[in-house]
Amino acid sequence: MSLVELIAQAGERGLAASGLACLDRCVPLLGGDDLVLRPLWASLADGSDWSEGLEKARGSLAGGPGTGAGGDEAEALARRMLDAAPASQEADGIRLWADGCSVASLQIHRLLDPAADPAPSVDARREGGTEGMSPLVAAELRRQVTVLELLAAHGGAGLRRALDVSTEGRRVLRAVVSRRARGLG
């Protein structure tokens, strides 16, 4: 099933986890630490309101200098993901946000990947066109699909594994950003 199909079929918790996981993987571009979004993950796990945790995360990452190594466009996309996060996890707003985060995160990975991606846009990747995909984009696409599949198959019990997938992706992106900052990428 394509990423677009998985997003279309996902419930509210799956959509919230999907969008949050995309944002979480891109936190290195915003200069945030690995725990800045943990309260949001906790809210997903216990079903509580995440608006307070979201405001704290925005405050922690507001105006904070990103690394600059990811390029202004990648950092701007990550900031827009954070700014666009809805205060409520209700279906319409969260679906739109999760879909936007999916596109933005893939685009960020495409911008940061030293290997060229021959697809004209990330939309082809989200719809299943994976031929010739660059490694960083391919890995991000797999992570997005995995998060949605985990939540579809296991519900709330899949959140821990989804967080693990996100943590791995954040480490990868942090390494890419660090390499670029050192002029190695």
XYZ file of N, CA and C in Angstrom:
555
model
N 0.846 -1.169 0.000
C 0.000 0.000 0.000
C 0.900 1.244 0.000
N 0.528 2.229 -0.761
C 1.335 3.452 -0.837
C 1.166 4.293 0.424
N 2.086 5.199 0.625
C 2.019 6.103 1.767
C 0.741 6.943 1.725
N 0.373 7.401 0.556
C -0.852 8.201 0.409
C -2.064 7.388 0.851
N -2.107 6.116 0.479
C -3.227 5.251 0.873
C -3.230 5.011 2.384
N -2.059 4.800 2.952
C -1.977 4.583 4.398
C -2.462 5.809 5.173
N -2.084 6.984 4.717
C -2.536 8.214 5.386
C -4.050 8.358 5.250
N -4.574 8.039 4.085
C -6.024 8.153 3.856
C -6.810 7.223 4.767
N -6.243 6.077 5.108
C -6.952 5.090 5.927
C -6.688 5.230 7.427
N -5.719 6.026 7.801
C -5.320 6.112 9.207
C -6.368 6.804 10.065
N -6.459 6.355 11.303
C -7.317 7.005 12.288
C -6.594 8.193 12.912
N -7.265 8.867 13.813
C -6.715 10.081 14.425
C -5.376 9.837 15.121
N -5.287 8.767 15.915
C -4.038 8.495 16.632
C -2.912 8.179 15.650
N -3.207 7.407 14.619
C -2.199 7.088 13.610
C -1.733 8.327 12.870
N -2.668 9.206 12.554
C -2.311 10.457 11.874
C -1.466 11.354 12.768
N -1.874 11.465 14.034
C -1.110 12.298 14.972
C 0.297 11.733 15.143
N 0.411 10.412 15.273
C 1.732 9.788 15.420
C 2.558 9.965 14.157
N 1.931 9.860 13.017
C 2.640 10.027 11.747
C 3.215 11.430 11.614
N 2.387 12.431 11.844
C 2.859 13.815 11.767
C 3.913 14.112 12.811
N 3.678 13.643 14.042
C 4.632 13.879 15.123
C 5.963 13.193 14.831
N 5.919 11.991 14.288
C 7.153 11.273 13.964
C 7.950 12.019 12.892
N 7.271 12.544 11.887
C 7.960 13.338 10.858
C 8.633 14.558 11.482
N 7.893 15.259 12.317
C 8.438 16.437 12.996
C 9.600 16.042 13.894
N 9.435 14.969 14.646
C 10.460 14.506 15.579
C 11.765 14.204 14.843
N 11.671 13.582 13.694
C 12.882 13.260 12.935
C 13.589 14.513 12.423
N 12.853 15.610 12.286
C 13.430 16.848 11.743
C 13.844 17.854 12.812
N 13.688 17.517 14.088
C 14.066 18.403 15.192
C 15.523 18.862 15.110
N 16.469 18.038 14.633
C 17.852 18.530 14.543
C 17.997 19.816 13.715
N 17.128 20.025 12.767
C 17.186 21.243 11.959
C 16.769 22.477 12.750
N 16.026 22.269 13.830
C 15.527 23.370 14.645
C 16.380 23.603 15.886
N 17.446 22.833 16.020
C 18.343 23.003 17.161
C 17.790 22.423 18.448
N 16.779 21.546 18.332
C 16.163 20.979 19.526
C 16.859 19.722 20.004
N 16.672 19.436 21.308
C 17.250 18.204 21.840
C 16.295 17.039 21.583
N 16.759 15.858 21.889
C 16.003 14.653 21.575
C 14.722 14.494 22.387
N 14.577 15.234 23.462
C 13.419 15.058 24.343
C 12.353 16.128 24.191
N 12.566 17.103 23.330
C 11.666 18.257 23.246
C 10.228 17.863 22.887
N 10.044 16.797 22.136
C 8.696 16.388 21.738
C 8.148 15.224 22.561
N 8.892 14.759 23.558
C 8.434 13.632 24.378
C 7.065 13.857 25.023
N 6.760 15.062 25.526
C 5.426 15.259 26.105
C 4.296 15.021 25.090
N 4.558 15.289 23.833
C 3.534 15.036 22.811
C 3.345 13.536 22.597
N 4.441 12.801 22.597
C 4.338 11.340 22.488
C 3.574 10.784 23.695
N 3.842 11.314 24.872
C 3.153 10.855 26.080
C 1.652 11.141 25.979
N 1.296 12.292 25.428
C -0.121 12.624 25.250
C -0.802 11.654 24.286
N -0.095 11.264 23.246
C -0.661 10.272 22.324
C -0.879 8.942 23.034
N 0.083 8.563 23.871
C -0.007 7.275 24.563
C -1.168 7.218 25.543
N -1.388 8.313 26.279
C -2.456 8.266 27.288
C -3.760 8.911 26.826
N -3.775 9.397 25.604
C -5.000 9.972 25.047
C -5.352 11.343 25.584
N -4.397 12.005 26.218
C -4.678 13.320 26.785
C -4.475 14.429 25.757
N -4.914 15.599 26.128
C -4.765 16.783 25.290
C -3.279 17.112 25.146
N -2.854 17.402 23.933
C -1.435 17.680 23.733
C -1.138 19.161 23.542
N -2.142 20.022 23.673
C -1.954 21.446 23.387
C -0.906 22.097 24.290
N -0.878 21.744 25.574
C 0.115 22.328 26.481
C 1.525 21.884 26.093
N 1.701 20.611 25.817
C 3.007 20.099 25.390
C 3.449 20.707 24.074
N 2.485 20.950 23.199
C 2.792 21.562 21.908
C 3.291 22.991 22.103
N 2.637 23.748 22.958
C 3.072 25.121 23.217
C 4.453 25.158 23.859
N 4.728 24.214 24.752
C 6.060 24.148 25.368
C 7.120 23.835 24.317
N 6.813 22.919 23.433
C 7.763 22.561 22.368
C 8.004 23.761 21.457
N 6.941 24.441 21.097
C 7.097 25.639 20.261
C 7.953 26.687 20.972
N 7.721 26.857 22.278
C 8.515 27.811 23.043
C 9.977 27.413 23.104
N 10.237 26.137 23.267
C 11.625 25.648 23.323
C 12.345 25.817 21.997
N 11.602 25.706 20.909
C 12.215 25.754 19.584
C 12.039 27.102 18.889
N 11.285 27.995 19.517
C 11.020 29.302 18.901
C 12.267 30.145 18.846
N 12.542 30.637 17.687
C 13.648 31.559 17.521
C 14.994 30.954 17.836
N 14.980 29.707 18.322
C 16.254 29.058 18.598
C 16.968 28.816 17.290
N 18.230 29.097 17.280
C 18.936 28.909 16.023
C 18.983 27.449 15.647
N 18.607 27.185 14.435
C 18.804 25.849 13.906
C 20.285 25.693 13.639
N 20.639 24.614 13.062
C 22.051 24.381 12.798
C 22.549 25.210 11.638
N 21.641 25.611 10.762
C 22.041 26.348 9.577
C 22.660 25.433 8.535
N 23.121 24.240 8.966
C 23.792 23.327 8.050
C 22.811 22.634 7.125
N 21.557 22.602 7.492
C 20.576 21.925 6.671
C 20.077 22.788 5.540
N 20.476 24.013 5.519
C 19.989 24.907 4.489
C 18.737 25.600 4.966
N 18.563 26.804 4.519
C 17.415 27.579 4.958
C 16.090 26.935 4.582
N 16.015 26.328 3.405
C 14.759 25.737 2.959
C 14.360 24.545 3.831
N 15.308 23.681 4.142
C 15.007 22.519 4.979
C 14.583 22.958 6.382
N 15.293 23.907 6.942
C 14.951 24.410 8.266
C 13.568 25.069 8.251
N 13.270 25.830 7.211
C 11.962 26.488 7.099
C 10.839 25.457 7.010
N 11.068 24.373 6.286
C 10.053 23.318 6.200
C 9.808 22.683 7.562
N 10.875 22.433 8.308
C 10.726 21.854 9.645
C 9.983 22.816 10.570
N 10.301 24.085 10.495
C 9.630 25.076 11.332
C 8.145 25.153 10.985
N 7.816 25.065 9.700
C 6.398 25.089 9.295
C 5.644 23.874 9.818
N 6.302 22.728 9.876
C 5.654 21.544 10.453
C 5.263 21.814 11.898
N 6.199 22.370 12.656
C 5.944 22.679 14.064
C 4.845 23.734 14.201
N 4.940 24.791 13.430
C 3.968 25.885 13.521
C 2.560 25.445 13.117
N 2.474 24.503 12.182
C 1.172 24.067 11.666
C 0.504 22.998 12.528
N 1.209 22.464 13.506
C 0.635 21.398 14.333
C -0.646 21.888 15.001
N -1.739 21.142 14.824
C -3.005 21.570 15.422
C -3.029 21.333 16.929
N -3.702 22.202 17.631
C -3.819 22.070 19.081
C -4.680 20.868 19.461
N -5.537 20.430 18.552
C -6.427 19.303 18.780
C -6.058 18.171 17.834
N -6.271 16.972 18.276
C -5.971 15.801 17.453
C -7.203 15.290 16.716
N -8.129 16.172 16.413
C -9.349 15.759 15.724
C -9.087 15.570 14.239
N -9.888 14.722 13.632
C -9.643 14.170 12.301
C -9.270 15.164 11.206
N -10.067 16.181 10.964
C -9.799 17.047 9.818
C -8.462 17.770 9.931
N -8.211 18.411 11.048
C -6.975 19.151 11.227
C -5.757 18.251 11.288
N -5.884 17.140 11.966
C -4.733 16.253 12.132
C -4.407 15.546 10.819
N -5.409 15.239 10.014
C -5.172 14.589 8.708
C -4.416 15.534 7.780
N -4.840 16.755 7.734
C -4.178 17.751 6.894
C -2.737 17.961 7.359
N -2.544 18.057 8.676
C -1.208 18.246 9.220
C -0.307 17.041 8.942
N -0.807 15.839 9.183
C -0.005 14.629 8.954
C 0.410 14.522 7.490
N -0.497 14.827 6.597
C -0.179 14.769 5.168
C 0.881 15.814 4.819
N 0.721 17.021 5.340
C 1.704 18.081 5.101
C 3.071 17.737 5.687
N 3.082 17.121 6.872
C 4.343 16.719 7.496
C 5.036 15.642 6.676
N 4.259 14.730 6.123
C 4.824 13.678 5.277
C 5.561 14.286 4.086
N 4.891 15.196 3.394
C 5.491 15.855 2.223
C 6.726 16.656 2.643
N 6.596 17.444 3.703
C 7.701 18.304 4.150
C 8.911 17.479 4.570
N 8.678 16.409 5.312
C 9.791 15.587 5.776
C 10.511 14.909 4.614
N 9.755 14.398 3.672
C 10.390 13.802 2.487
C 11.178 14.854 1.708
N 10.628 16.045 1.595
C 11.325 17.119 0.891
C 12.604 17.516 1.624
N 12.540 17.571 2.944
C 13.727 17.879 3.743
C 14.808 16.839 3.488
N 14.427 15.577 3.534
C 15.404 14.509 3.307
C 15.952 14.568 1.881
N 15.116 14.946 0.963
C 15.560 15.088 -0.435
C 16.572 16.236 -0.558
N 16.303 17.349 0.115
C 17.217 18.493 0.082
C 18.569 18.170 0.706
N 18.560 17.334 1.740
C 19.784 17.030 2.475
C 20.550 15.832 1.923
N 19.926 15.067 1.052
C 20.573 13.868 0.510
C 21.595 14.263 -0.550
N 22.856 13.881 -0.351
C 23.851 14.223 -1.362
C 23.622 13.505 -2.693
N 22.889 12.403 -2.661
C 22.570 11.688 -3.897
C 21.351 12.346 -4.542
N 21.385 12.461 -5.839
C 20.272 13.083 -6.560
C 19.080 12.131 -6.621
N 17.910 12.697 -6.491
C 16.669 11.937 -6.627
C 16.052 12.357 -7.952
N 15.936 11.417 -8.911
C 15.469 11.783 -10.247
C 13.979 12.108 -10.356
N 13.201 11.814 -9.319
C 11.760 12.088 -9.386
C 11.535 13.596 -9.409
N 10.539 14.048 -10.178
C 10.278 15.484 -10.240
C 9.777 16.065 -8.918
N 9.167 15.231 -8.070
C 8.688 15.699 -6.766
C 8.566 14.514 -5.817
N 8.356 14.812 -4.543
C 8.182 13.737 -3.566
C 6.812 13.073 -3.702
N 5.889 13.699 -4.421
C 4.562 13.106 -4.595
C 4.639 11.734 -5.250
N 5.514 11.587 -6.231
C 5.671 10.293 -6.894
C 6.140 9.240 -5.899
N 6.989 9.631 -4.983
C 7.496 8.702 -3.961
C 6.376 8.280 -3.008
N 5.563 9.221 -2.633
C 4.468 8.929 -1.699
C 3.418 8.022 -2.328
N 3.314 8.052 -3.634
C 2.322 7.230 -4.335
C 2.877 5.875 -4.753
N 4.141 5.596 -4.414
C 4.706 4.279 -4.664
C 5.782 4.223 -5.729
N 6.100 5.318 -6.374
C 7.146 5.327 -7.397
C 8.516 5.404 -6.748
N 9.159 4.263 -6.561
C 10.407 4.227 -5.802
C 11.646 3.973 -6.656
N 11.494 3.829 -7.931
C 12.636 3.528 -8.798
C 13.657 4.671 -8.767
N 14.922 4.311 -8.529
C 15.997 5.289 -8.526
C 15.981 6.255 -7.344
N 15.229 5.926 -6.312
C 15.096 6.821 -5.162
C 16.434 6.959 -4.434
N 16.743 8.166 -4.001
C 17.987 8.389 -3.259
C 17.882 7.732 -1.880
N 19.020 7.330 -1.298
C 19.000 6.555 -0.048
C 18.335 7.247 1.136
N 18.589 8.522 1.336
C 18.018 9.215 2.484
C 16.499 9.346 2.350
N 16.032 9.618 1.149
C 14.594 9.718 0.905
C 13.938 8.343 1.046
N 14.597 7.311 0.530
C 14.060 5.952 0.647
C 13.900 5.552 2.106
N 14.893 5.869 2.921
C 14.820 5.534 4.344
C 13.691 6.296 5.034
N 13.526 7.566 4.698
C 12.441 8.352 5.297
C 11.083 7.807 4.866
N 10.941 7.452 3.619
C 9.685 6.870 3.138
C 9.377 5.578 3.898
N 10.378 4.724 4.076
C 10.171 3.474 4.829
C 9.743 3.777 6.261
N 10.358 4.783 6.883
C 9.992 5.113 8.267
C 8.546 5.597 8.347
N 8.142 6.432 7.408
C 6.759 6.931 7.419
C 5.766 5.780 7.254
N 6.042 4.889 6.335
C 5.163 3.733 6.115
C 5.135 2.861 7.365
N 6.289 2.611 7.950
C 6.377 1.759 9.144
C 5.559 2.332 10.296
N 5.667 3.626 10.544
C 4.903 4.250 11.635
C 3.406 4.041 11.418
N 2.932 4.299 10.224
C 1.498 4.134 9.952
C 1.068 2.669 10.050
N 1.897 1.757 9.577
C 1.564 0.330 9.673
C 1.545 -0.136 11.123
N 2.491 0.338 11.933
C 2.516 -0.033 13.351
C 1.240 0.406 14.068
N 0.822 1.644 13.810
C -0.383 2.145 14.474
C -1.637 1.457 13.956
N -1.672 1.134 12.664
C -2.833 0.439 12.101
C -2.943 -0.972 12.677
N -1.812 -1.631 12.849
C -1.823 -3.017 13.318
C -1.949 -3.144 14.833
N -1.366 -2.199 15.572
C -1.277 -2.360 17.026
C -1.955 -1.261 17.832
N -2.523 -0.266 17.175
C -3.150 0.829 17.900
C -2.162 1.515 18.821
N -2.612 1.887 19.996
C -1.767 2.584 20.956
C -0.544 1.785 21.360
N -0.633 0.468 21.314
C 0.508 -0.372 21.668
C 1.662 -0.215 20.670
N 1.376 0.288 19.475
C 2.415 0.489 18.479
C 3.172 1.799 18.641
N 2.728 2.645 19.571
C 3.379 3.953 19.745
C 4.840 3.848 20.165
N 5.158 2.935 21.050
C 6.549 2.797 21.513
C 7.456 2.443 20.336
N 7.010 1.508 19.528
C 7.817 1.115 18.364
C 7.886 2.253 17.347
N 6.797 3.010 17.202
C 6.808 4.161 16.294
C 7.801 5.209 16.784
N 7.864 5.421 18.083
C 8.840 6.351 18.652
C 10.262 5.860 18.391
N 10.488 4.560 18.503
C 11.808 4.000 18.216
C 12.213 4.244 16.763
N 11.270 4.074 15.848
C 11.526 4.329 14.429
C 11.883 5.798 14.226
N 11.158 6.667 14.890
C 11.409 8.100 14.785
C 12.775 8.475 15.363
N 13.119 7.881 16.497
C 14.403 8.152 17.134
C 15.554 7.760 16.216
N 15.430 6.608 15.586
C 16.461 6.176 14.639
C 16.599 7.186 13.500
N 15.478 7.635 12.959
C 15.500 8.608 11.871
C 16.088 9.941 12.295
N 15.808 10.353 13.532
C 16.366 11.612 14.040
C 17.880 11.510 14.130
N 18.381 10.367 14.579
C 19.838 10.172 14.665
C 20.481 10.245 13.286
N 19.829 9.642 12.311
C 20.344 9.681 10.943
C 20.379 11.124 10.441
N 19.288 11.845 10.618
C 19.242 13.224 10.129
C 20.239 14.110 10.886
N 20.383 13.872 12.185
C 21.359 14.643 12.965
C 22.767 14.415 12.404
N 23.087 13.188 12.032
C 24.400 12.880 11.457
C 24.573 13.572 10.103
N 23.532 13.572 9.284
C 23.598 14.239 7.977
C 23.811 15.733 8.153
N 23.065 16.331 9.062
C 23.177 17.764 9.319
C 24.576 18.093 9.857
N 25.084 17.252 10.734
C 26.416 17.462 11.294
C 27.489 17.374 10.198
N 27.364 16.399 9.327
C 28.318 16.266 8.216
C 28.294 17.502 7.329
N 27.103 17.990 7.041
C 26.987 19.175 6.199
C 27.603 20.396 6.888
N 27.422 20.498 8.199
C 27.978 21.619 8.951
C 29.511 21.602 8.914
N 30.057 20.406 8.867
C 31.513 20.278 8.801
C 32.017 20.355 7.361
N 31.099 20.496 6.401
C 31.486 20.609 4.993
C 31.863 19.286 4.367
N 31.362 18.176 4.959
C 31.693 16.853 4.442
C 30.601 16.256 3.591
N 29.425 16.914 3.543
C 28.283 16.254 2.957
C 27.978 16.635 1.590
